[in-house]
Short mmCIF file of C-alpha atoms in Angstrom, two decimals:
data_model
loop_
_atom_site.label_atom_id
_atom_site.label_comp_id
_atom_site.label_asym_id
_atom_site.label_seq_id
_atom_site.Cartn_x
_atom_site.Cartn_y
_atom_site.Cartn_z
CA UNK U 1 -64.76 -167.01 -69.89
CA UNK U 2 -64.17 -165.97 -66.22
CA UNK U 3 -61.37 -164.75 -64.61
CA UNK U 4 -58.31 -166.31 -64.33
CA UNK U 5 -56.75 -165.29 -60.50
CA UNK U 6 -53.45 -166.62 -59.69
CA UNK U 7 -52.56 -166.66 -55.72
CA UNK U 8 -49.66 -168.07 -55.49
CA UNK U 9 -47.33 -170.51 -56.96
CA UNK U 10 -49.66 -173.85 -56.27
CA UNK U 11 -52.14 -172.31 -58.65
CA UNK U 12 -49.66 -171.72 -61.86
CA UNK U 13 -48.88 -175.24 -61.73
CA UNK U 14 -52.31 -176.77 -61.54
CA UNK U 15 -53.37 -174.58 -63.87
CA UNK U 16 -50.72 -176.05 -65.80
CA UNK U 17 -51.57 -179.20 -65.72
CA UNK U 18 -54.88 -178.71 -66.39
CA UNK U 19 -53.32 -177.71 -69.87
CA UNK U 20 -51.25 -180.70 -70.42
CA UNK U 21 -52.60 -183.62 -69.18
CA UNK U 22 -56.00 -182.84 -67.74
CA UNK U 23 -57.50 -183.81 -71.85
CA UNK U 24 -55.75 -186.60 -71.44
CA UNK U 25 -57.19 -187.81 -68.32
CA UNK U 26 -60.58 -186.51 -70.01
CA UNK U 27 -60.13 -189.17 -72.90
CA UNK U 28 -58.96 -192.13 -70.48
CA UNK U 29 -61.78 -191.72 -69.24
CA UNK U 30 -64.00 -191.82 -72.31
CA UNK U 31 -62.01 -195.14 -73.29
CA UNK U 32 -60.50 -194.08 -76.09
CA UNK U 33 -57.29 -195.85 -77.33
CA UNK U 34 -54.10 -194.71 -76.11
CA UNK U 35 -51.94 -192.80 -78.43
CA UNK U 36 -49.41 -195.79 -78.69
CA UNK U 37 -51.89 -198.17 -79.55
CA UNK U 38 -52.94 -196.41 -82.51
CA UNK U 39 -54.51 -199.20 -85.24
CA UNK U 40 -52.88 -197.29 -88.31
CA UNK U 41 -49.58 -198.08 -87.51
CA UNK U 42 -46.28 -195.78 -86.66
CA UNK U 43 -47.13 -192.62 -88.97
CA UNK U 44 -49.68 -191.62 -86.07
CA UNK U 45 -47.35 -192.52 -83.33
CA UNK U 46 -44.75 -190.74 -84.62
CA UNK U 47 -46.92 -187.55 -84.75
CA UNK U 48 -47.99 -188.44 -81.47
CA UNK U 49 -44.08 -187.87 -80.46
CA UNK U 50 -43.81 -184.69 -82.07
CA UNK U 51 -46.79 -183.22 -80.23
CA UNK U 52 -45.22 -184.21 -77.02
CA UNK U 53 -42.08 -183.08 -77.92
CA UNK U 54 -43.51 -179.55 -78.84
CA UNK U 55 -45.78 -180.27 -75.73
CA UNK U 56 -42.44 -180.58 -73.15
CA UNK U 57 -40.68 -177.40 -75.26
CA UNK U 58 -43.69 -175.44 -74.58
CA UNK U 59 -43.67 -176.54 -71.08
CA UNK U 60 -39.86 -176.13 -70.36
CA UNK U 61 -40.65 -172.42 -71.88
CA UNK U 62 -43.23 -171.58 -69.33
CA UNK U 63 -41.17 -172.61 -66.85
CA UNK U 64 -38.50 -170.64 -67.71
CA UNK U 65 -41.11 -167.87 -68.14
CA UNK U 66 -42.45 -168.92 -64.70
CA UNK U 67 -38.66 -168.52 -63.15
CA UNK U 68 -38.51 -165.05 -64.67
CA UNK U 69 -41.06 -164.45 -61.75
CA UNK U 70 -38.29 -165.03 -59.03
CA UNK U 71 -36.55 -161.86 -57.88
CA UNK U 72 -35.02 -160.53 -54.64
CA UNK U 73 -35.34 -157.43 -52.55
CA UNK U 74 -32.24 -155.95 -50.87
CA UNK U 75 -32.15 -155.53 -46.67
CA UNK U 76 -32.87 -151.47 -47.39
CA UNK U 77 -35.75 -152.21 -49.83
CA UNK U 78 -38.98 -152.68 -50.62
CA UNK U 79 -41.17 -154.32 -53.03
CA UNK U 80 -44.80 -153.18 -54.44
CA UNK U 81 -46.57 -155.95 -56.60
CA UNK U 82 -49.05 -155.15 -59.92
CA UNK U 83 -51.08 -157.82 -60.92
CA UNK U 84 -52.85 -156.86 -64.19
CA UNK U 85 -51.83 -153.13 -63.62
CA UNK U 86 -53.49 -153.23 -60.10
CA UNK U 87 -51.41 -153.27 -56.96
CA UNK U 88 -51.85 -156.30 -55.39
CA UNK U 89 -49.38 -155.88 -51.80
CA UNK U 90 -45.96 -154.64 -50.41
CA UNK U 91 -42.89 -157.10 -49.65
CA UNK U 92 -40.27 -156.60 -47.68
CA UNK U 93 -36.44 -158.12 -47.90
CA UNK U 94 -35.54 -161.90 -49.21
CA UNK U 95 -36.33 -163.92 -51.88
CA UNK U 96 -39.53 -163.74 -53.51
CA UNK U 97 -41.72 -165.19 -56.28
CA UNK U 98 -44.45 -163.04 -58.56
CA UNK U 99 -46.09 -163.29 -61.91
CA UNK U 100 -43.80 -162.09 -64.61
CA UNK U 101 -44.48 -159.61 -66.97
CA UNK U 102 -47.19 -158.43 -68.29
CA UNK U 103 -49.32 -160.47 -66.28
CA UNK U 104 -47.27 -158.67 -63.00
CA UNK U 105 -45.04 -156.29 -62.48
CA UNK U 106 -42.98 -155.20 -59.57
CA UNK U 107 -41.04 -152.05 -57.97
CA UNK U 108 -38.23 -152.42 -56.16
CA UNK U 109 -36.83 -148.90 -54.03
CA UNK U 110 -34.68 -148.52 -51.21
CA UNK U 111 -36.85 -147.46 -48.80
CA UNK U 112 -34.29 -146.77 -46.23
CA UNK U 113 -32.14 -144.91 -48.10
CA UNK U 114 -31.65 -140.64 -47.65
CA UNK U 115 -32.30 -138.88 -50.59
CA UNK U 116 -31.64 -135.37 -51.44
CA UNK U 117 -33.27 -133.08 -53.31
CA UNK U 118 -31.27 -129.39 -54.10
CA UNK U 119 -32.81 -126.21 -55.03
CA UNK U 120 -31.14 -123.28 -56.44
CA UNK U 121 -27.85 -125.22 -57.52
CA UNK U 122 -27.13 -128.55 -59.21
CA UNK U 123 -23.46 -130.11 -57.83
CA UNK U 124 -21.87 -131.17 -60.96
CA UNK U 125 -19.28 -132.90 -59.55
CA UNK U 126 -19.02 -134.20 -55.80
CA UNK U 127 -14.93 -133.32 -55.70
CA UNK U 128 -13.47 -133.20 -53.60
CA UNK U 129 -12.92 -129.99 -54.62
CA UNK U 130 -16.86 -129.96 -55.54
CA UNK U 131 -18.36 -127.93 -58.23
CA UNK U 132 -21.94 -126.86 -58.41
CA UNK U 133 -24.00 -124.96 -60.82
CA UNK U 134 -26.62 -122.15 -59.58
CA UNK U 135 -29.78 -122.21 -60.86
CA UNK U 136 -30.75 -118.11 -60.19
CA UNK U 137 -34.38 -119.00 -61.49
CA UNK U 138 -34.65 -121.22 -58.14
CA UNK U 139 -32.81 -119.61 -56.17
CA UNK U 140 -34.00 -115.89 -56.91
CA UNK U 141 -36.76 -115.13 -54.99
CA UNK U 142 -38.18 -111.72 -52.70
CA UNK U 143 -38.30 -111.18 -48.99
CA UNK U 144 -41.16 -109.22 -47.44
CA UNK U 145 -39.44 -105.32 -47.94
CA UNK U 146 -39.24 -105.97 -51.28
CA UNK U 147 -35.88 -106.98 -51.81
CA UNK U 148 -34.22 -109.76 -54.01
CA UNK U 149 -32.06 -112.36 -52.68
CA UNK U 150 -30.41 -115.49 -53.70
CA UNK U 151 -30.97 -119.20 -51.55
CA UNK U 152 -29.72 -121.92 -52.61
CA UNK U 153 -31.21 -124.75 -50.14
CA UNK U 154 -31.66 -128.39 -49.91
CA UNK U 155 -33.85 -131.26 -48.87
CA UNK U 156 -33.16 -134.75 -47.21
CA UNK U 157 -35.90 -137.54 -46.83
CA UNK U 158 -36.81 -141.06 -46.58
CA UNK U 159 -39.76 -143.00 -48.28
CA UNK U 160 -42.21 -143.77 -44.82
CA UNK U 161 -45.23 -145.48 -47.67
CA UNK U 162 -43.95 -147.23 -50.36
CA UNK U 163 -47.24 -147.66 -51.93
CA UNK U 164 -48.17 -143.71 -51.87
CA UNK U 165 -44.77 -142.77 -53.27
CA UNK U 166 -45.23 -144.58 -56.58
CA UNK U 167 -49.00 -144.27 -56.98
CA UNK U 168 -49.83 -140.74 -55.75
CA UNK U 169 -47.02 -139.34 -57.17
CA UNK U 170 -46.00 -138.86 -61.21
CA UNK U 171 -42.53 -138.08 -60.28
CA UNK U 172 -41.29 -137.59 -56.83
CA UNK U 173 -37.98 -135.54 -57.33
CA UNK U 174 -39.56 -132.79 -59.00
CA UNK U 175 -42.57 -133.06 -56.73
CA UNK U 176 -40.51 -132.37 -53.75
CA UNK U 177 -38.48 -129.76 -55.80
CA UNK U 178 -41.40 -127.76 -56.33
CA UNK U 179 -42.94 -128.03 -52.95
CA UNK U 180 -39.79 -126.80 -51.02
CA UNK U 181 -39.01 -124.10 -53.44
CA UNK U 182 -43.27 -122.80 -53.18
CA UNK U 183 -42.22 -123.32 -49.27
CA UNK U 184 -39.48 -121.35 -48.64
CA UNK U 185 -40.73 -118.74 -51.37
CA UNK U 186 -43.99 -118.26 -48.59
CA UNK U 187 -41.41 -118.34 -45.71
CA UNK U 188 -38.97 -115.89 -47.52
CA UNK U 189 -41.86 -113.52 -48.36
CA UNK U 190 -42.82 -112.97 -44.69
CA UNK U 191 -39.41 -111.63 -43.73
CA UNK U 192 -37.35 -108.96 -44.04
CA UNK U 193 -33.68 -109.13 -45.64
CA UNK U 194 -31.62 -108.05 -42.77
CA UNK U 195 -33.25 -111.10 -41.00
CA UNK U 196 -32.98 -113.52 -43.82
CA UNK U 197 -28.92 -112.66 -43.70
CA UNK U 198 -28.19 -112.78 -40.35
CA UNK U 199 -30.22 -113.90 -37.31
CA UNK U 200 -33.34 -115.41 -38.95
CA UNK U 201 -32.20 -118.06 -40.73
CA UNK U 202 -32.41 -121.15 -37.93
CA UNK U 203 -36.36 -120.02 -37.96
CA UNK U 204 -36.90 -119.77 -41.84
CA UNK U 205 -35.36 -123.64 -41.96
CA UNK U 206 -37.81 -124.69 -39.02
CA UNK U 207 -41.00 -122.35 -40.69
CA UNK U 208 -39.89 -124.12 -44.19
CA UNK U 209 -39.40 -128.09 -42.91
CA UNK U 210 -42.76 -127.38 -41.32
CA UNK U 211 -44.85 -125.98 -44.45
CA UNK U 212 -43.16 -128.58 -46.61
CA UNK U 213 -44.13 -131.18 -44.08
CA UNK U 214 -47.61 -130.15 -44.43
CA UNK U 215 -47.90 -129.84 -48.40
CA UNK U 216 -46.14 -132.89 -48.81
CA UNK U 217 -49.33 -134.94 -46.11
CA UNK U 218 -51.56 -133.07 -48.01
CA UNK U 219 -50.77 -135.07 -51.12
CA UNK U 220 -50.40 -138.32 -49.53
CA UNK U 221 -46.68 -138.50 -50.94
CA UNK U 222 -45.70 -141.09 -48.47
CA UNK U 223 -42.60 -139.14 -48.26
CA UNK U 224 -41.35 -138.21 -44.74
CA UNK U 225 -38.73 -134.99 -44.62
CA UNK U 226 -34.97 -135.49 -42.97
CA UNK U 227 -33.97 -131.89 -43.15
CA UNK U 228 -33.54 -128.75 -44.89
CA UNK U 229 -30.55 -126.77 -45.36
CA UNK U 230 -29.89 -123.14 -46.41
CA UNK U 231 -26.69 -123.55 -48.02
CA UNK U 232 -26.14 -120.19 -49.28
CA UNK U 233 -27.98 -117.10 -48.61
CA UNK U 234 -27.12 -113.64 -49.91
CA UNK U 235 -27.35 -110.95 -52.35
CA UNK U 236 -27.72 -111.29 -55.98
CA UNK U 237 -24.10 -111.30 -58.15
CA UNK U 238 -25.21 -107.92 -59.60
CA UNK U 239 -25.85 -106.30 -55.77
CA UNK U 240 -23.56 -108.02 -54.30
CA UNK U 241 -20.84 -104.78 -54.01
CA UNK U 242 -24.01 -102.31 -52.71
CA UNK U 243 -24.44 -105.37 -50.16
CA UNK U 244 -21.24 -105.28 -49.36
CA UNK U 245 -20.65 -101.81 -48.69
CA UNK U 246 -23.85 -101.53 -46.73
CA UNK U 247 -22.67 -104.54 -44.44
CA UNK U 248 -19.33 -102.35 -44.13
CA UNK U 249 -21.52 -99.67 -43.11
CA UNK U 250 -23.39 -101.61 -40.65
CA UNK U 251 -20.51 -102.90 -39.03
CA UNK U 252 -18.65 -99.49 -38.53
CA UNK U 253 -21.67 -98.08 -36.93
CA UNK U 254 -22.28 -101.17 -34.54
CA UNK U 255 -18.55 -100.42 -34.07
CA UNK U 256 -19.09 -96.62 -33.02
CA UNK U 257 -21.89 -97.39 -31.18
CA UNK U 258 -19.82 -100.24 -28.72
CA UNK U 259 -16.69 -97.96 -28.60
CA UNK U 260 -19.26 -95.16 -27.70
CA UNK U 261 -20.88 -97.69 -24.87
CA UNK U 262 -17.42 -98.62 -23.81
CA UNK U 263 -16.28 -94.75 -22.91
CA UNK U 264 -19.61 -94.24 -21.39
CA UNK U 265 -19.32 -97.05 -19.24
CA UNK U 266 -15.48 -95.88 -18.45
CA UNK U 267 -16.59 -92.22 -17.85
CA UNK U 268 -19.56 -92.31 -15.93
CA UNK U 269 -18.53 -94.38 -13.21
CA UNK U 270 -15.57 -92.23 -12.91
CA UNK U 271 -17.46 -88.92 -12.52
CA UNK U 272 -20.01 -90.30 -10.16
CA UNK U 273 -16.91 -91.61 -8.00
CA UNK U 274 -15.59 -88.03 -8.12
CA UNK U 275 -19.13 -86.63 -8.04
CA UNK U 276 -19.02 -88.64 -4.49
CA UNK U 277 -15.99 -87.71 -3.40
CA UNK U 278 -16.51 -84.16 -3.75
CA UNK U 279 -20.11 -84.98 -1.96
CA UNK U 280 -17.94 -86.42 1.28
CA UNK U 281 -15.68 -83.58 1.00
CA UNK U 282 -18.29 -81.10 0.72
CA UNK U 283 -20.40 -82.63 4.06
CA UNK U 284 -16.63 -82.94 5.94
CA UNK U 285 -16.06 -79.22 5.53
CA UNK U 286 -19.74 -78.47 6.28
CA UNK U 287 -19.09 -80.78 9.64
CA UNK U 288 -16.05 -78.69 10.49
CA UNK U 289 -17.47 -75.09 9.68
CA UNK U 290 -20.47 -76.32 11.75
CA UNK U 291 -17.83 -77.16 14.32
CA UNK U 292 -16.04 -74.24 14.42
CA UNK U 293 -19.47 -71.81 14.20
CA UNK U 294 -20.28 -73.74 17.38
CA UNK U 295 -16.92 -73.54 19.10
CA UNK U 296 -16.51 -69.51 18.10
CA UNK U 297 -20.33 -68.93 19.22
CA UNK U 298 -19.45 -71.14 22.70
CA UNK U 299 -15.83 -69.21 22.75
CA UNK U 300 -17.64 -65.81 22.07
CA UNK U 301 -20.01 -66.51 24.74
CA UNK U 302 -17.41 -67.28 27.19
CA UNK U 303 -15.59 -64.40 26.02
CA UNK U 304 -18.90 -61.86 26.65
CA UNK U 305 -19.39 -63.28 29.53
CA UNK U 306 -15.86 -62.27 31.10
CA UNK U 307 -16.19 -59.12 29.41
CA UNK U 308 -19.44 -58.40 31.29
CA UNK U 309 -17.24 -59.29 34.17
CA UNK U 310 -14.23 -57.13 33.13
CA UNK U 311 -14.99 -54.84 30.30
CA UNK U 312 -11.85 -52.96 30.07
CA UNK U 313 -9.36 -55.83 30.38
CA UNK U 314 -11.45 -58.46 28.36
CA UNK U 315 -10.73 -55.67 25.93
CA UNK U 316 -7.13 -55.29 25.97
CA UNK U 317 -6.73 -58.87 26.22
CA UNK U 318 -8.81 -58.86 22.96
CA UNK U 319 -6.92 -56.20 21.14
CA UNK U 320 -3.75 -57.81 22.62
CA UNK U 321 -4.63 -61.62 21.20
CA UNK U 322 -5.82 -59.99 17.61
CA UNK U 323 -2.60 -57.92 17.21
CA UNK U 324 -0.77 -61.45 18.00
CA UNK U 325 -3.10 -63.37 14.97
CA UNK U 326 -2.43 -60.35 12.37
CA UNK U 327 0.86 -59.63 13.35
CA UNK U 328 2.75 -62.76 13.64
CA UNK U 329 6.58 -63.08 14.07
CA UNK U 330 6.66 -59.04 14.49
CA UNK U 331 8.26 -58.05 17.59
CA UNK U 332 5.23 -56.03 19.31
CA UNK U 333 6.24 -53.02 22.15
CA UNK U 334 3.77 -51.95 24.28
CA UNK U 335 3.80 -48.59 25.89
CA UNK U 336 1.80 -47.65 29.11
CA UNK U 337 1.56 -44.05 29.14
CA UNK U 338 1.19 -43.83 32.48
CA UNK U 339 4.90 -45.17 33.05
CA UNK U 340 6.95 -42.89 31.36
CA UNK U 341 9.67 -45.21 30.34
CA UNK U 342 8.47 -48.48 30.59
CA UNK U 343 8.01 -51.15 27.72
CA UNK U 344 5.89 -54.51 27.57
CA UNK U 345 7.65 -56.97 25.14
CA UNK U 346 5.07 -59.22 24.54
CA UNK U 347 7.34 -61.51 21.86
CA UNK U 348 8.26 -64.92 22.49
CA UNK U 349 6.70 -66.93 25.67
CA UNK U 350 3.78 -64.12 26.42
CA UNK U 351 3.57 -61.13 27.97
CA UNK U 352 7.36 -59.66 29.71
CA UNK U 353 7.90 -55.87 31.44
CA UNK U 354 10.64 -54.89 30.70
CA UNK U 355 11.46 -51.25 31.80
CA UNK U 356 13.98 -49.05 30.17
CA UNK U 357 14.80 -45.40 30.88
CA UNK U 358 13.51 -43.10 28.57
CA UNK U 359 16.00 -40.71 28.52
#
C-alpha cells in the first residue's frame, strides 16, 4: 500500500469519496442491481438502509473530525505544522485549516511577544510591592581576584525562527537560563571586584549580551536577545558588613585625598602669588639701590672733582653737610678760631654769622 499524502483540503474530500461512493460507481458499472431493486424483497433493503445510515454517521463523524482541523493563529503568533511527526511549514496570523491529530499536529507561540528569563532570583509575586526569591546557587559566582559576589541578572528576547525554537531546542527557558548564567560566569571571571561594583558594570552587560548572543547562534536557537540586566550586584549576605566597612574606608580616603587636593589647590596659588610679589619687590629695590649706587658714584664724582678744585673747602663743606645728616634738629655752633668771638649758627635756613663778644 503506498502512501497516503494529503495537500490540502480538496484531497480529504476526494479521498472521501472514494470511500463512500466510488464502490458504488464500481458496481454500476458492472450492472449489478441496485440496492432498492433487490429480488428478495424488503429484509435486504432494509439492511441496505442501515448500512447507509451507519455509512452517513460515519461520514458526519469524519467531518466533525475533519473540522477539528480548523484553528486560528493570533496577530502576535505563529504557527509550525507536523504532518506524521515531520514539520511540514510555518503559518502566520488568520484562520487556518490542518490535519487533526495524530495524523498532524500544530504549535502555536507568540512570536512577537518579550520574554524574560531571570537568573539569580525568582519574583514570587509581581506587587506592587514585589517580592522575589534569591537563588545564591545562580547568583554566587567569582570575579577574577578571587573574590565571591552575588548577581542577580536578567534576560529579555523575542523568538526571530519559529521553526529552530521548537526543534533545536528541548526546552528553551532553561536553555537560555543556562547560557546567560555560563555567560556572565566567563565575563565575571575576567574582572576584578572593585570593577564589578562600581564602574564596570555597563561593560560586563555589553561583554555578557554579546557572548550570549554568540552561544545562543551557535545552537541555532532561533532565539534573538532584547537585553540583559544586572539587577543586583554586591557582596554575599555573610560579607556584606566587611564590604561595608571597606566601602566606608574607601570613601573617607577618596575624601582625604579631595580635601587634601582642595588645600593644595588653595595654597599653592597663594604662595606663588606672594612668591611673585616678593620677586617684584625684590627687583624694585634692586632698581632703586642700582639707582642710588649710580647717583652716589655720579654725586661722588662731582663731589671729587670740586674737591680737586678746592680741597680744603670741599672738605668743610663735607664735614659741615655730614654733621647736618647725623645731627639733625641739634642746634650746631661753629667757632673760627681765628675770630676770637665770633659764632656761625648754622640752624634753620643754612649757614648765619652771627658774632658775639666773648667776654
Amino acid at each position: 500500500m503506498g502512501e497516503i499524502r494529503f495537500d490540502d483540503l480538496e484531497d480529504v474530500k476526494r479521498f472521501i469519496r472514494e470511500i463512500f461512493y466510488g464502490k458504488d460507481e464500481k458496481r454500476n458499472d458492472q450492472n449489478e442491481p441496485p440496492r432498492d431493486e433487490d429480488p428478495r424483497g424488503g429484509r435486504k433493503s432494509s439492511k441496505n438502509h442501515i448500512k447507509g445510515g451507519l455509512g452517513g454517521i460515519i461520514v458526519i463523524l469524519f467531518l466533525v473530525f475533519l473540522g477539528t482541523g480548523i484553528y486560528q493563529v493570533g496577530p502576535d503568533e505563529e504557527a509550525v505544522l507536523l504532518r506524521f511527526g515531520k514539520y511540514s511549514k510555518t503559518v502566520g496570523p488568520g484562520m487556518h485549516w490542518y490535519f487533526p491529530s495524530p495524523i498532524g499536529k500544530r504549535y502555536v507561540v507568540k512570536t512577537t511577544k518579550v520574554y524574560r528569563v531571570e537568573i539569580g532570583f525568582e519574583t514570587i509575586e509581581a506587587g506592587p510591592p514585589a517580592r522575589y526569591q534569591n537563588i545564591p546557587e545562580e547568583s554566587l559566582m567569582f570575579t577574577g581576584d578571587e573574590n565571591m559576589i552575588d548577581v542577580d541578572f536578567s534576560v529579555q528576547y523575542k523568538i526571530s525562527n519559529l521553526k529552530d525554537y521548537i526543534f533545536n531546542v528541548r526546552d528553551q527557558y532553561e536553555t537560555i537560563k543556562s547560557a546567560s548564567e555560563s555567560a556572565l560566569r566567563q565575563v565575571v571571571g575576567s574582572k576584578g571586584i572593585e570593577e564589578t561594583l562600581t564602574v564596570g558594570k555597563e561593560r560586563i552587560q555589553e561583554e555578557t549580551r554579546e557572548k550570549l548572543k554568540e552561544i545562543l547562534e551557535s545552537y541555532g536557537t532561533g532565539i534573538l536577545i532584547i537585553g540583559l540586566q544586572l539587577q543586583d550586584v554586591g557582596p554575599p549576605e555573610e560579607v556584606m558588613q566587611a564590604f561595608k566597612e571597606v566601602a566606608n574606608a574607601r570613601e573617607d580616603r577618596a575624601r582625604f585625598i579631595n580635601e587634601a587636593n582642595g588645600y593644595r589647590n588653595d595654597i599653592i596659588p597663594n604662595a606663588r602669588g606672594q612668591a611673585s610679589q616678593m620677586i617684584n619687590r625684590a627687583e624694585a629695590y634692586k632698581e632703586k639701590r642700582i639707582k642710588e649706587s649710580q647717583g652716589d658714584v655720579a654725586k661722588f664724582i662731582k663731589l671729587s672733582e670740586k674737591y680737586s678744585l678746592g680741597k680744603e673747602v670741599t672738605k668743610t663743606r663735607m664735614y659741615l653737610e655730614t654733621m647736618e645728616k647725623t645731627m639733625p634738629g641739634i642746634e650746631k655752633i661753629i667757632v673760627d678760631p681765628e675770630l676770637k668771638g665770633s659764632i656761625i649758627n648754622l640752624i634753620g635756613g643754612g649757614v648765619e654769622a652771627n658774632e658775639k663778644t666773648n667776654n
